[in-house]
Short mmCIF file of C-alpha atoms in Angstrom, two decimals:
data_model
loop_
_atom_site.label_atom_id
_atom_site.label_comp_id
_atom_site.label_asym_id
_atom_site.label_seq_id
_atom_site.Cartn_x
_atom_site.Cartn_y
_atom_site.Cartn_z
CA MET A 1 0.00 0.00 0.00
CA MET A 2 2.74 2.48 0.93
CA ASP A 3 6.48 2.12 0.86
CA ASN A 4 8.31 2.48 4.20
CA LEU A 5 9.37 6.10 3.75
CA ARG A 6 5.88 7.29 2.92
CA TYR A 7 4.43 5.24 5.75
CA TRP A 8 6.71 6.94 8.29
CA GLN A 9 5.93 10.33 6.74
CA PHE A 10 2.26 9.48 7.24
CA ILE A 11 2.92 8.62 10.91
CA TRP A 12 4.98 11.80 11.41
CA ARG A 13 2.23 13.99 9.92
CA ASN A 14 -0.38 12.38 12.21
CA ILE A 15 1.86 13.15 15.20
CA LYS A 16 2.44 16.77 14.10
CA ARG A 17 -1.32 17.33 13.79
CA ARG A 18 -1.78 16.83 17.54
CA SER A 19 1.42 18.49 18.66
CA PHE A 20 0.43 19.62 22.18
CA ARG A 21 -0.86 16.21 23.27
CA ASN A 22 2.06 14.41 21.69
CA ILE A 23 4.62 16.78 23.22
CA ALA A 24 3.10 15.97 26.64
CA THR A 25 3.46 12.22 25.92
CA ILE A 26 7.05 12.69 24.71
CA LEU A 27 7.81 14.70 27.86
CA MET A 28 6.47 11.86 30.01
CA PHE A 29 8.73 9.30 28.32
CA SER A 30 11.64 11.77 28.62
CA VAL A 31 11.11 12.01 32.39
CA VAL A 32 10.95 8.19 32.74
CA ALA A 33 14.02 7.61 30.56
CA GLY A 34 15.94 10.59 32.01
CA SER A 35 15.35 9.56 35.64
CA MET A 36 16.24 5.91 35.03
CA LEU A 37 19.35 6.71 33.01
CA GLY A 38 20.39 9.51 35.38
CA ALA A 39 20.27 7.07 38.30
CA TYR A 40 22.20 4.48 36.28
CA PHE A 41 24.88 6.94 35.11
CA LEU A 42 25.42 8.14 38.70
CA THR A 43 25.67 4.69 40.32
CA GLU A 44 27.75 3.13 37.56
CA GLY A 45 29.93 6.26 37.20
CA ALA A 46 30.62 6.35 40.94
CA GLY A 47 31.43 2.60 41.09
CA ASN A 48 33.58 2.88 37.98
CA SER A 49 35.46 5.77 39.54
CA ALA A 50 36.05 3.97 42.86
CA ARG A 51 37.53 0.99 40.97
CA ALA A 52 39.70 3.28 38.82
CA GLY A 53 40.88 5.16 41.93
CA MET A 54 41.98 2.00 43.74
CA ASP A 55 43.52 0.67 40.50
CA ARG A 56 45.47 3.91 40.17
CA LEU A 57 46.61 3.63 43.77
CA GLY A 58 47.70 0.17 42.66
CA ALA A 59 46.90 -1.43 45.99
CA ASP A 60 44.43 -4.11 47.01
CA LEU A 61 44.16 -2.76 50.56
CA LEU A 62 45.01 0.49 52.29
CA ILE A 63 45.79 0.35 56.02
CA VAL A 64 45.31 3.48 58.13
CA PRO A 65 44.89 4.13 61.85
CA GLU A 66 41.19 3.85 62.78
CA LYS A 67 40.97 7.51 63.82
CA TYR A 68 42.12 8.69 60.37
CA GLN A 69 39.83 6.48 58.30
CA LEU A 70 37.35 9.24 57.41
CA GLU A 71 40.15 11.56 56.29
CA THR A 72 41.61 8.80 54.10
CA ASP A 73 38.20 8.00 52.57
CA ALA A 74 37.80 11.70 51.72
CA ILE A 75 41.27 11.86 50.13
CA ILE A 76 40.52 8.90 47.86
CA ILE A 77 36.86 9.59 47.11
CA THR A 78 36.67 13.36 46.71
CA GLY A 79 40.24 14.56 47.04
CA LYS A 80 39.56 16.60 50.21
CA PRO A 81 43.10 17.28 51.40
CA SER A 82 44.28 16.14 54.85
CA THR A 83 47.51 16.00 56.77
CA PHE A 84 48.07 13.30 59.37
CA PHE A 85 51.11 11.30 60.39
CA PHE A 86 52.00 8.51 62.77
CA ASN A 87 55.15 6.58 63.43
CA SER A 88 55.67 3.82 60.86
CA SER A 89 56.76 1.36 63.56
CA ALA A 90 53.07 0.98 64.45
CA LEU A 91 52.59 -0.93 61.21
CA ASP A 92 55.85 -2.87 61.16
CA GLY A 93 54.18 -6.26 61.28
CA VAL A 94 52.09 -5.82 58.12
CA ILE A 95 54.46 -7.56 55.71
CA SER A 96 54.60 -10.69 57.89
CA ILE A 97 50.81 -11.23 57.81
CA ALA A 98 49.73 -14.22 55.69
CA GLY A 99 48.36 -13.14 52.28
CA VAL A 100 50.31 -9.86 52.16
CA GLU A 101 52.80 -9.92 49.28
CA ARG A 102 54.05 -6.34 49.42
CA ALA A 103 53.52 -3.33 51.64
CA ALA A 104 54.59 0.27 51.06
CA PRO A 105 54.01 3.39 53.16
CA GLN A 106 52.57 6.68 51.89
CA THR A 107 52.39 10.08 53.57
CA PHE A 108 49.50 12.48 53.06
CA ILE A 109 50.29 16.21 53.20
CA ALA A 110 47.80 19.00 52.46
CA THR A 111 49.52 22.02 50.91
CA LEU A 112 48.92 25.62 51.94
CA ASN A 113 48.97 27.65 48.73
CA ALA A 114 49.97 25.73 45.65
CA GLY A 115 51.47 27.71 42.80
CA CYS A 116 48.68 26.52 40.50
CA CYS A 117 45.76 27.45 42.69
CA ALA A 118 44.72 28.90 45.99
CA LEU A 119 43.07 25.89 47.62
CA PRO A 120 45.04 23.21 49.44
CA THR A 121 46.17 20.33 47.27
CA GLN A 122 46.86 16.79 48.48
CA LEU A 123 50.49 15.74 48.28
CA ILE A 124 51.04 11.98 48.50
CA ALA A 125 54.63 11.08 49.34
CA PHE A 126 55.61 7.53 48.39
CA ASN A 127 58.59 5.47 49.49
CA SER A 128 60.95 5.31 46.53
CA THR A 129 62.35 1.89 47.55
CA LEU A 130 59.25 0.00 48.66
CA ASP A 131 56.65 1.60 46.36
CA PHE A 132 54.79 -0.67 43.97
CA THR A 133 52.03 1.77 42.95
CA ILE A 134 53.69 4.71 41.17
CA LYS A 135 56.84 2.91 39.98
CA PRO A 136 55.03 0.61 37.48
CA TRP A 137 53.35 3.70 36.03
CA LEU A 138 56.71 5.46 35.82
CA ASP A 139 58.24 2.44 34.02
CA ILE A 140 55.47 2.43 31.40
CA GLU A 141 54.75 6.15 30.92
CA LEU A 142 58.07 7.78 31.81
CA GLY A 143 60.51 4.94 31.12
CA ARG A 144 62.76 6.03 34.00
CA PRO A 145 62.62 6.49 37.77
CA LEU A 146 61.62 9.85 39.23
CA LYS A 147 64.58 12.22 39.69
CA LYS A 148 65.10 14.37 42.77
CA ASP A 149 62.38 17.03 43.19
CA GLU A 150 60.26 15.65 40.36
CA VAL A 151 56.50 15.19 40.89
CA ILE A 152 53.64 13.39 39.17
CA LEU A 153 50.37 15.33 38.96
CA GLY A 154 46.84 13.96 39.18
CA ASN A 155 44.77 14.62 36.07
CA GLN A 156 42.93 17.65 37.47
CA ILE A 157 46.03 19.51 38.67
CA LYS A 158 46.41 21.39 35.43
CA GLY A 159 48.42 24.26 36.85
CA GLY A 160 51.65 22.69 35.73
CA GLU A 161 52.69 21.22 32.40
CA VAL A 162 55.35 18.52 32.08
CA GLY A 163 58.78 20.08 32.58
CA GLN A 164 57.35 23.17 34.29
CA PRO A 165 58.22 24.12 37.89
CA ILE A 166 55.58 23.86 40.64
CA ILE A 167 56.01 25.12 44.20
CA PHE A 168 54.79 23.55 47.45
CA TYR A 169 55.75 24.93 50.87
CA GLY A 170 58.21 27.21 49.10
CA HIS A 171 60.06 24.19 47.65
CA GLU A 172 60.36 24.10 43.86
CA PHE A 173 59.53 20.82 42.12
CA THR A 174 59.45 19.90 38.42
CA VAL A 175 56.44 18.21 36.81
CA ALA A 176 57.59 14.87 35.37
CA GLY A 177 54.21 13.51 34.25
CA ILE A 178 50.43 13.66 34.54
CA LEU A 179 48.33 10.62 35.48
CA GLN A 180 45.27 9.40 33.58
CA VAL A 181 41.84 10.48 34.78
CA THR A 182 40.20 8.33 37.50
CA GLY A 183 37.36 10.62 38.62
CA THR A 184 38.45 10.19 42.25
CA GLY A 185 40.51 12.26 44.67
CA VAL A 186 43.64 10.79 43.05
CA ASP A 187 43.03 13.26 40.19
CA GLN A 188 43.50 16.13 42.63
CA SER A 189 46.64 14.72 44.25
CA VAL A 190 50.32 15.29 43.58
CA PHE A 191 52.73 12.36 44.01
CA ILE A 192 56.21 13.10 45.34
CA GLN A 193 59.07 10.96 46.71
CA ASP A 194 59.28 10.73 50.50
CA GLN A 195 62.88 12.01 50.61
CA ASP A 196 61.80 15.14 48.72
CA ALA A 197 58.87 15.52 51.14
CA TRP A 198 61.20 15.41 54.15
CA GLU A 199 63.49 17.98 52.50
CA MET A 200 60.47 20.17 51.69
CA ALA A 201 59.35 19.93 55.34
CA ARG A 202 62.84 20.82 56.58
CA ASP A 203 63.10 23.86 54.25
CA SER A 204 59.52 24.96 54.94
CA ALA A 205 60.63 26.62 58.19
CA ARG A 206 62.42 29.33 56.17
CA LEU A 207 60.60 29.20 52.81
CA ALA A 208 56.90 28.73 53.68
CA TRP A 209 54.74 31.10 55.70
CA LYS A 210 53.58 28.12 57.75
CA PRO A 211 56.14 25.34 58.32
CA LEU A 212 55.39 21.66 57.82
CA THR A 213 56.43 19.34 60.62
CA LEU A 214 57.28 15.97 59.09
CA LYS A 215 60.12 13.72 60.15
CA PRO A 216 61.58 10.63 58.48
CA GLY A 217 59.68 7.57 59.67
CA GLU A 218 56.34 9.38 59.86
CA ILE A 219 53.72 7.99 57.49
CA SER A 220 49.95 8.23 56.91
CA ALA A 221 49.01 4.85 55.42
CA VAL A 222 50.38 1.52 54.26
CA LEU A 223 49.39 0.20 50.83
CA VAL A 224 49.13 -3.57 50.57
CA LYS A 225 49.42 -5.81 47.54
CA LEU A 226 47.89 -9.24 48.16
CA ALA A 227 49.45 -12.58 47.26
CA PRO A 228 47.83 -14.02 44.08
CA ASP A 229 45.61 -16.56 45.90
CA ALA A 230 44.80 -14.39 48.94
CA ASP A 231 41.26 -13.31 49.79
CA ALA A 232 40.99 -9.55 50.46
CA GLN A 233 38.40 -9.89 53.23
CA GLU A 234 40.32 -12.62 55.07
CA VAL A 235 43.60 -10.70 54.88
CA ALA A 236 41.84 -7.49 56.04
CA ALA A 237 40.46 -9.38 59.07
CA ARG A 238 43.94 -10.76 59.85
CA ILE A 239 45.46 -7.26 59.67
CA ILE A 240 42.84 -5.83 62.05
CA ASP A 241 43.44 -8.76 64.47
CA ALA A 242 47.22 -8.43 64.29
CA ILE A 243 47.40 -4.62 64.55
CA PRO A 244 44.60 -3.35 66.80
CA GLY A 245 43.34 0.18 66.15
CA THR A 246 43.77 0.02 62.37
CA SER A 247 41.20 0.25 59.56
CA VAL A 248 41.52 -1.52 56.24
CA ILE A 249 40.15 0.17 53.12
CA SER A 250 39.42 -1.93 50.02
CA SER A 251 37.79 -1.09 46.68
CA ASN A 252 34.69 -3.04 47.76
CA TYR A 253 34.48 -0.96 50.94
CA LEU A 254 34.81 2.27 48.93
CA ALA A 255 32.15 1.12 46.43
CA ARG A 256 29.79 0.30 49.36
CA LYS A 257 30.43 3.66 50.97
CA ILE A 258 29.76 5.51 47.72
CA THR A 259 26.58 3.47 47.12
CA ASP A 260 25.36 4.43 50.61
CA GLN A 261 26.06 8.10 49.90
CA LEU A 262 24.18 7.86 46.62
CA SER A 263 21.24 5.81 47.89
CA SER A 264 18.84 8.69 48.61
CA THR A 265 19.53 10.48 45.30
CA VAL A 266 19.30 7.30 43.24
CA GLY A 267 16.23 6.20 45.22
CA SER A 268 14.47 9.49 44.41
CA LEU A 269 15.31 9.15 40.72
CA TYR A 270 14.02 5.56 40.53
CA LEU A 271 10.92 6.57 42.51
CA THR A 272 10.24 9.39 40.00
CA ALA A 273 10.68 6.98 37.09
CA GLY A 274 8.41 4.40 38.77
CA ALA A 275 5.68 6.92 39.61
CA VAL A 276 5.67 8.40 36.09
CA THR A 277 5.61 4.89 34.59
CA VAL A 278 2.61 3.88 36.72
CA VAL A 279 0.76 7.04 35.69
CA SER A 280 1.83 6.82 32.05
CA ILE A 281 0.23 3.44 31.24
CA PRO A 282 -3.44 4.48 31.79
CA LEU A 283 -2.66 7.99 30.48
CA ILE A 284 -1.27 6.75 27.16
CA ALA A 285 -4.17 4.28 26.89
CA THR A 286 -6.63 7.17 27.40
CA VAL A 287 -4.79 9.41 24.92
CA SER A 288 -4.70 6.61 22.31
CA THR A 289 -8.42 5.95 22.84
CA LEU A 290 -9.19 9.67 22.46
CA VAL A 291 -7.11 9.84 19.30
CA ALA A 292 -8.81 6.76 17.88
CA ASN A 293 -12.27 8.24 18.64
CA GLU A 294 -11.35 11.64 17.18
CA ARG A 295 -10.08 9.98 14.04
CA LYS A 296 -13.05 7.70 13.42
CA ARG A 297 -13.89 9.49 10.19
CA GLU A 298 -10.30 9.35 8.99
CA ILE A 299 -10.07 5.66 9.92
CA GLY A 300 -13.36 4.97 8.14
CA LEU A 301 -12.14 6.77 5.00
CA LEU A 302 -8.86 4.87 5.07
CA ARG A 303 -10.76 1.57 5.34
CA MET A 304 -13.10 2.63 2.47
CA MET A 305 -10.03 3.33 0.31
CA GLY A 306 -8.79 -0.20 0.89
CA ALA A 307 -6.71 0.04 4.06
CA LYS A 308 -6.82 -3.25 5.91
CA LYS A 309 -7.55 -3.68 9.66
CA GLY A 310 -3.87 -4.47 10.16
CA PHE A 311 -2.85 -1.13 8.64
CA VAL A 312 -5.08 0.83 11.05
CA PHE A 313 -3.82 -1.29 13.97
CA ARG A 314 -0.18 -0.76 12.97
CA THR A 315 -0.70 2.99 12.52
CA ILE A 316 -2.05 3.53 16.06
CA ILE A 317 0.68 1.34 17.58
CA SER A 318 3.43 2.93 15.45
CA GLU A 319 2.46 6.45 16.52
CA ALA A 320 2.68 5.45 20.20
CA LEU A 321 6.03 3.70 19.65
CA PHE A 322 7.35 6.70 17.75
CA LEU A 323 6.52 8.99 20.68
CA ALA A 324 8.18 6.55 23.12
CA ILE A 325 11.38 6.44 21.04
CA ILE A 326 11.57 10.24 20.65
CA GLY A 327 10.91 10.66 24.40
CA THR A 328 13.62 8.14 25.33
CA VAL A 329 16.18 9.79 23.03
CA ILE A 330 15.42 13.24 24.51
CA GLY A 331 15.51 11.82 28.07
CA THR A 332 18.88 10.16 27.37
CA ILE A 333 20.38 13.36 25.94
CA VAL A 334 19.05 15.50 28.81
CA ALA A 335 20.23 13.06 31.53
CA ALA A 336 23.69 12.72 29.98
CA GLY A 337 23.85 16.49 29.33
CA ILE A 338 22.92 17.43 32.91
CA ILE A 339 25.50 15.03 34.37
CA LEU A 340 28.12 16.21 31.86
CA ILE A 341 27.54 19.93 32.48
CA PHE A 342 26.93 19.74 36.24
CA ASN A 343 29.53 17.01 36.82
CA ASN A 344 31.60 19.02 39.33
CA MET A 345 28.55 20.28 41.22
CA ILE A 346 27.12 16.74 41.50
CA VAL A 347 30.45 15.27 42.59
CA ILE A 348 31.02 17.95 45.25
CA GLY A 349 27.36 18.10 46.35
CA LEU A 350 26.89 14.34 46.71
CA GLY A 351 30.44 13.67 47.90
CA ILE A 352 31.01 10.96 45.30
CA PRO A 353 33.67 10.37 42.67
CA PHE A 354 32.54 10.10 39.07
CA LEU A 355 33.99 8.53 35.94
CA TRP A 356 31.72 7.92 32.95
CA PRO A 357 30.90 4.23 32.42
CA SER A 358 32.19 2.69 29.18
CA LEU A 359 30.21 3.48 26.00
CA ASP A 360 29.08 -0.13 25.48
CA LYS A 361 27.67 -0.30 29.04
CA MET A 362 25.83 2.99 28.55
CA LEU A 363 24.42 1.89 25.18
CA VAL A 364 23.16 -1.38 26.69
CA GLN A 365 21.39 0.61 29.44
CA VAL A 366 19.90 3.05 26.91
CA TRP A 367 18.58 0.04 24.94
CA VAL A 368 17.07 -1.46 28.09
CA VAL A 369 15.28 1.82 28.89
CA MET A 370 14.15 2.23 25.28
CA ILE A 371 12.76 -1.32 25.17
CA ALA A 372 10.93 -0.63 28.47
CA ALA A 373 9.46 2.59 27.01
CA ILE A 374 8.44 0.79 23.81
CA ALA A 375 6.82 -1.98 25.89
CA ILE A 376 4.90 0.58 28.00
CA SER A 377 3.65 2.48 24.95
CA GLY A 378 2.90 -0.70 22.99
CA LEU A 379 0.89 -2.21 25.86
CA SER A 380 -1.00 1.01 26.54
CA SER A 381 -2.04 1.55 22.93
CA LEU A 382 -2.88 -2.11 22.25
CA TYR A 383 -6.56 -1.95 23.23
CA PRO A 384 -7.36 1.37 21.45
CA ALA A 385 -5.57 0.05 18.34
CA MET A 386 -7.65 -3.16 18.40
CA VAL A 387 -10.91 -1.18 18.82
CA ALA A 388 -9.99 1.24 16.00
CA SER A 389 -9.01 -1.54 13.61
CA ARG A 390 -12.32 -3.37 14.16
CA LEU A 391 -14.48 -0.32 13.35
CA ASP A 392 -16.97 -0.74 10.53
CA PRO A 393 -15.94 1.80 7.81
CA TYR A 394 -19.45 3.15 7.23
CA GLU A 395 -20.25 3.46 10.94
CA ALA A 396 -16.85 5.05 11.58
CA ILE A 397 -17.41 7.78 8.94
CA ARG A 398 -20.95 8.43 10.20
CA ASP A 399 -19.85 8.58 13.89
CA GLY A 400 -16.89 10.75 12.98
CA GLN A 401 -19.10 13.34 11.32
CA LYS A 402 -21.27 13.79 14.42
CA MET B 1 12.87 52.09 11.22
CA GLN B 2 10.38 49.23 10.92
CA LEU B 3 10.20 46.74 13.80
CA SER B 4 8.86 43.23 13.29
CA LYS B 5 6.59 42.12 16.10
CA LYS B 6 7.50 38.52 15.34
CA LEU B 7 11.14 39.29 16.13
CA ILE B 8 10.44 40.77 19.57
CA ILE B 9 10.45 37.47 21.50
CA PRO B 10 13.62 36.02 19.87
CA ALA B 11 15.35 39.38 20.28
CA ILE B 12 14.41 39.58 23.98
CA ILE B 13 15.63 35.99 24.52
CA VAL B 14 19.00 36.81 22.89
CA MET B 15 19.34 40.09 24.86
CA LEU B 16 18.46 38.34 28.12
CA LEU B 17 21.02 35.60 27.45
CA GLY B 18 23.63 38.30 26.74
CA VAL B 19 22.93 40.05 30.04
CA LEU B 20 23.07 36.74 31.94
CA VAL B 21 26.41 35.82 30.29
CA ALA B 22 27.87 39.22 31.24
CA VAL B 23 26.63 39.43 34.84
CA GLY B 24 26.40 35.71 35.77
CA PRO B 25 30.10 35.22 36.67
CA TRP B 26 29.93 38.26 39.00
CA THR B 27 26.53 37.63 40.62
CA PHE B 28 24.42 34.45 40.69
CA ALA B 29 27.18 32.11 39.40
CA PRO B 30 30.28 33.80 40.83
CA VAL B 31 33.85 32.99 39.92
CA CYS B 32 36.39 32.29 42.68
CA GLU B 33 37.47 35.90 43.33
CA VAL B 34 33.93 37.12 44.06
CA HIS B 35 33.18 37.25 47.80
CA THR B 36 30.22 35.02 48.66
CA ALA B 37 28.84 33.35 51.79
CA GLU B 38 30.62 30.09 50.85
CA ASN B 39 33.78 31.90 49.79
CA PRO B 40 33.91 35.02 52.00
CA ASN B 41 37.52 35.97 51.28
CA GLY B 42 37.58 35.25 47.56
CA LEU B 43 40.30 33.07 46.06
CA TRP B 44 43.34 34.59 44.34
CA VAL B 45 46.68 33.39 43.08
CA VAL B 46 49.56 34.77 45.15
CA THR B 47 52.80 34.75 43.16
CA MET B 48 56.30 34.21 44.58
CA ALA B 49 56.74 38.00 44.36
CA ASN B 50 53.75 38.28 46.68
CA LYS B 51 51.61 39.76 43.92
CA THR B 52 47.89 38.94 43.96
CA LEU B 53 46.42 38.01 40.58
CA PRO B 54 43.00 36.75 39.50
CA MET B 55 42.85 33.04 38.74
CA PRO B 56 42.07 31.85 35.15
CA CYS B 57 38.35 32.00 35.90
CA GLY B 58 38.70 35.72 36.73
CA TYR B 59 40.01 36.39 33.23
CA SER B 60 37.19 34.27 31.75
CA ALA B 61 34.64 36.30 33.75
CA ARG B 62 36.13 39.56 32.44
CA ALA B 63 36.07 38.28 28.86
CA GLU B 64 32.45 37.12 29.28
CA ILE B 65 31.43 40.74 30.04
CA GLY B 66 32.51 41.64 26.51
CA VAL B 67 30.92 38.56 24.96
CA GLY B 68 27.67 39.15 26.90
CA ALA B 69 27.56 42.77 25.80
CA GLY B 70 28.08 41.63 22.21
CA ILE B 71 25.22 39.13 22.54
CA ALA B 72 22.91 41.81 24.00
CA ILE B 73 23.76 44.18 21.09
CA LEU B 74 23.09 41.28 18.70
CA GLY B 75 19.65 40.94 20.31
CA VAL B 76 18.93 44.63 19.54
CA MET B 77 20.09 44.04 15.96
CA VAL B 78 17.72 41.05 15.64
CA LEU B 79 14.89 43.38 16.63
CA LEU B 80 15.86 45.78 13.85
CA ALA B 81 16.50 43.13 11.16
CA SER B 82 14.82 44.06 7.90
CA SER B 83 15.43 41.05 5.65
CA ILE B 84 15.74 37.27 5.81
CA GLY B 85 19.42 37.53 4.83
CA ILE B 86 20.15 39.76 7.83
CA ILE B 87 18.16 37.46 10.16
CA VAL B 88 20.24 34.47 8.98
CA ALA B 89 23.50 36.41 9.38
CA LEU B 90 22.53 37.50 12.91
CA GLY B 91 21.50 33.93 13.76
CA ALA B 92 24.89 32.64 12.58
CA MET B 93 26.66 35.34 14.59
CA GLY B 94 24.58 34.40 17.65
CA ALA B 95 25.57 30.75 17.29
CA LEU B 96 29.25 31.78 17.06
CA LEU B 97 28.94 33.96 20.18
CA GLY B 98 27.24 31.02 21.95
CA GLY B 99 30.24 28.89 21.00
CA LEU B 100 32.58 31.62 22.30
CA THR B 101 30.63 31.78 25.60
CA ILE B 102 31.41 28.07 26.09
CA ALA B 103 34.93 28.19 24.63
CA LEU B 104 36.19 30.93 26.98
CA PRO B 105 35.94 28.96 30.25
CA THR B 106 36.65 25.56 28.64
CA VAL B 107 39.37 26.15 26.02
CA LEU B 108 40.57 29.76 25.79
CA THR B 109 41.05 31.44 29.19
CA LYS B 110 39.71 28.40 31.12
CA THR B 111 38.73 28.04 34.78
CA CYS B 112 40.73 26.99 37.84
CA ALA B 113 42.58 23.69 37.98
CA LEU B 114 40.68 22.13 40.87
CA ALA B 115 37.20 20.71 40.35
CA SER B 116 36.15 21.89 43.81
CA HIS B 117 36.65 25.60 43.03
CA PRO B 118 33.40 27.62 42.81
CA CYS B 119 34.11 28.50 39.16
CA ASN B 120 34.05 24.80 38.24
CA THR B 121 31.03 23.81 40.34
CA LEU B 122 28.74 26.69 39.29
CA THR B 123 30.14 29.32 36.88
CA LEU B 124 31.29 26.82 34.24
CA PRO B 125 28.01 24.83 34.03
CA VAL B 126 25.94 28.02 34.00
CA LEU B 127 28.02 29.52 31.16
CA GLU B 128 27.81 26.22 29.26
CA LEU B 129 24.01 26.17 29.64
CA LEU B 130 23.73 29.83 28.55
CA GLY B 131 25.99 29.11 25.56
CA ILE B 132 23.91 26.07 24.58
CA GLY B 133 20.74 28.15 25.03
CA LEU B 134 22.12 30.89 22.78
CA ILE B 135 23.20 28.40 20.10
CA GLY B 136 19.71 26.83 20.26
CA ALA B 137 17.98 30.22 20.04
CA SER B 138 20.24 31.31 17.15
CA LEU B 139 19.63 28.07 15.22
CA GLY B 140 15.89 28.53 15.89
CA ILE B 141 16.09 32.04 14.39
CA ILE B 142 17.81 30.60 11.29
CA ILE B 143 15.42 27.62 10.94
CA PHE B 144 12.24 29.68 11.41
CA ARG B 145 13.56 32.69 9.46
CA LYS B 146 10.64 32.61 7.02
CA LYS B 147 8.09 32.73 9.83
CA LEU B 148 9.99 35.62 11.45
CA LYS B 149 10.19 37.83 8.35
CA LEU B 150 8.36 41.16 8.24
#
């Protein structure tokens, strides 16, 4: 009867004729799709970021004194700078615990006024002999060990370019490299060697307006690499038993913490999507019925001209599906756009890290939401489409003229 | 000079966007150096020579005053447009200025390095939204040029 192009033109013209009603339907699908995808992007992005952050730290577990756990969480998750030290002898026994393959200390120092910006930046000093987290990166990306007074910048410390000087506590360093983005606090950290940190602390008394008190042997955390067959939870329990007063941070713990922080926001988004979905089914059914009734004359004329019942049925269903698809596409673009534009505000406001999920994962989720929208619109317009297709042509024209 | 009533609404939208671009970074979406309740002292870069300079976002905010003024003037010109050709040219110029509104804090003068700075949490997204809004409005003027003619 019609080739595909003309059929879709026919559908499009029908939709344009009732623009206000159809815009309302599209808006409804946009809200459903936008809320569901917004919630997904946030949860998956936060989880993705937590994994990337721990991967970048290169450790399976991070051991800190119990009283500094919140500060450490904040450093890793949001990059909120902290300074705390304790004597490394407190964690001497870590390497001898079963399941621990390697252990390396790190020291967390919050700067006063970095040369690149006016807010404190997190310096992470690593042990140049024991470190197993930064050195592999240096081997791959830099191809050489870090020289004296060289630093590695997190991805969001853009104040310095490679080879440029950068000043902390009055001590001049040189930027040797910039890490890949993780979405976590690691992006806002600067990695330096512990010997340089001690020298910086020593010189800070005369160079910085507020001196840094840090002595050799003072550390903030111990990073642990597990033996290949070791279970993270079991080893964490052994560490806590062996060294009382310590907390063990793992990527699973961070993911759980982030999920808890996100739960109310994500819950509200899913609740919105659920409520709109529940309302949309009877609403679309009513709208489709109204449209079918309004178009009785048109349907009757189409039938008189030879259109089969199936054609009328397909037309009503296609219009509803078309609206669902347009609504889902708009909802997807709006959800992604809001998260993209307000990324920093969301991350700071919710206290979560964020790294976009991979494209294939996002596309799968968009498909799932689109199929759900198509199912909702298909189901809702099924009955009106059946009623319209069964109309007697003569009766339909006569009723439509009333 | 003949004014087209159909051009009043698009012209007002463009003018309003121009004003928002110019004043936003100094008022409702302040950059780091502006004193606010959250940032009472303002943030500045202090050089080794103890000289206080605005941060990159401060330069972006200053540049946006010029861009915003240009957009507002463009809005007045839309109101006075007398032919479809001029409407299209003004629409294209509006889209370019929308692009410039976004490019200043993202590519040209940029904002501060840290994501937690006020310029990155509020000023940048607001300028991006205003830029997108202006590009959308300008493209709308070009697409519906025939409906907008005198």
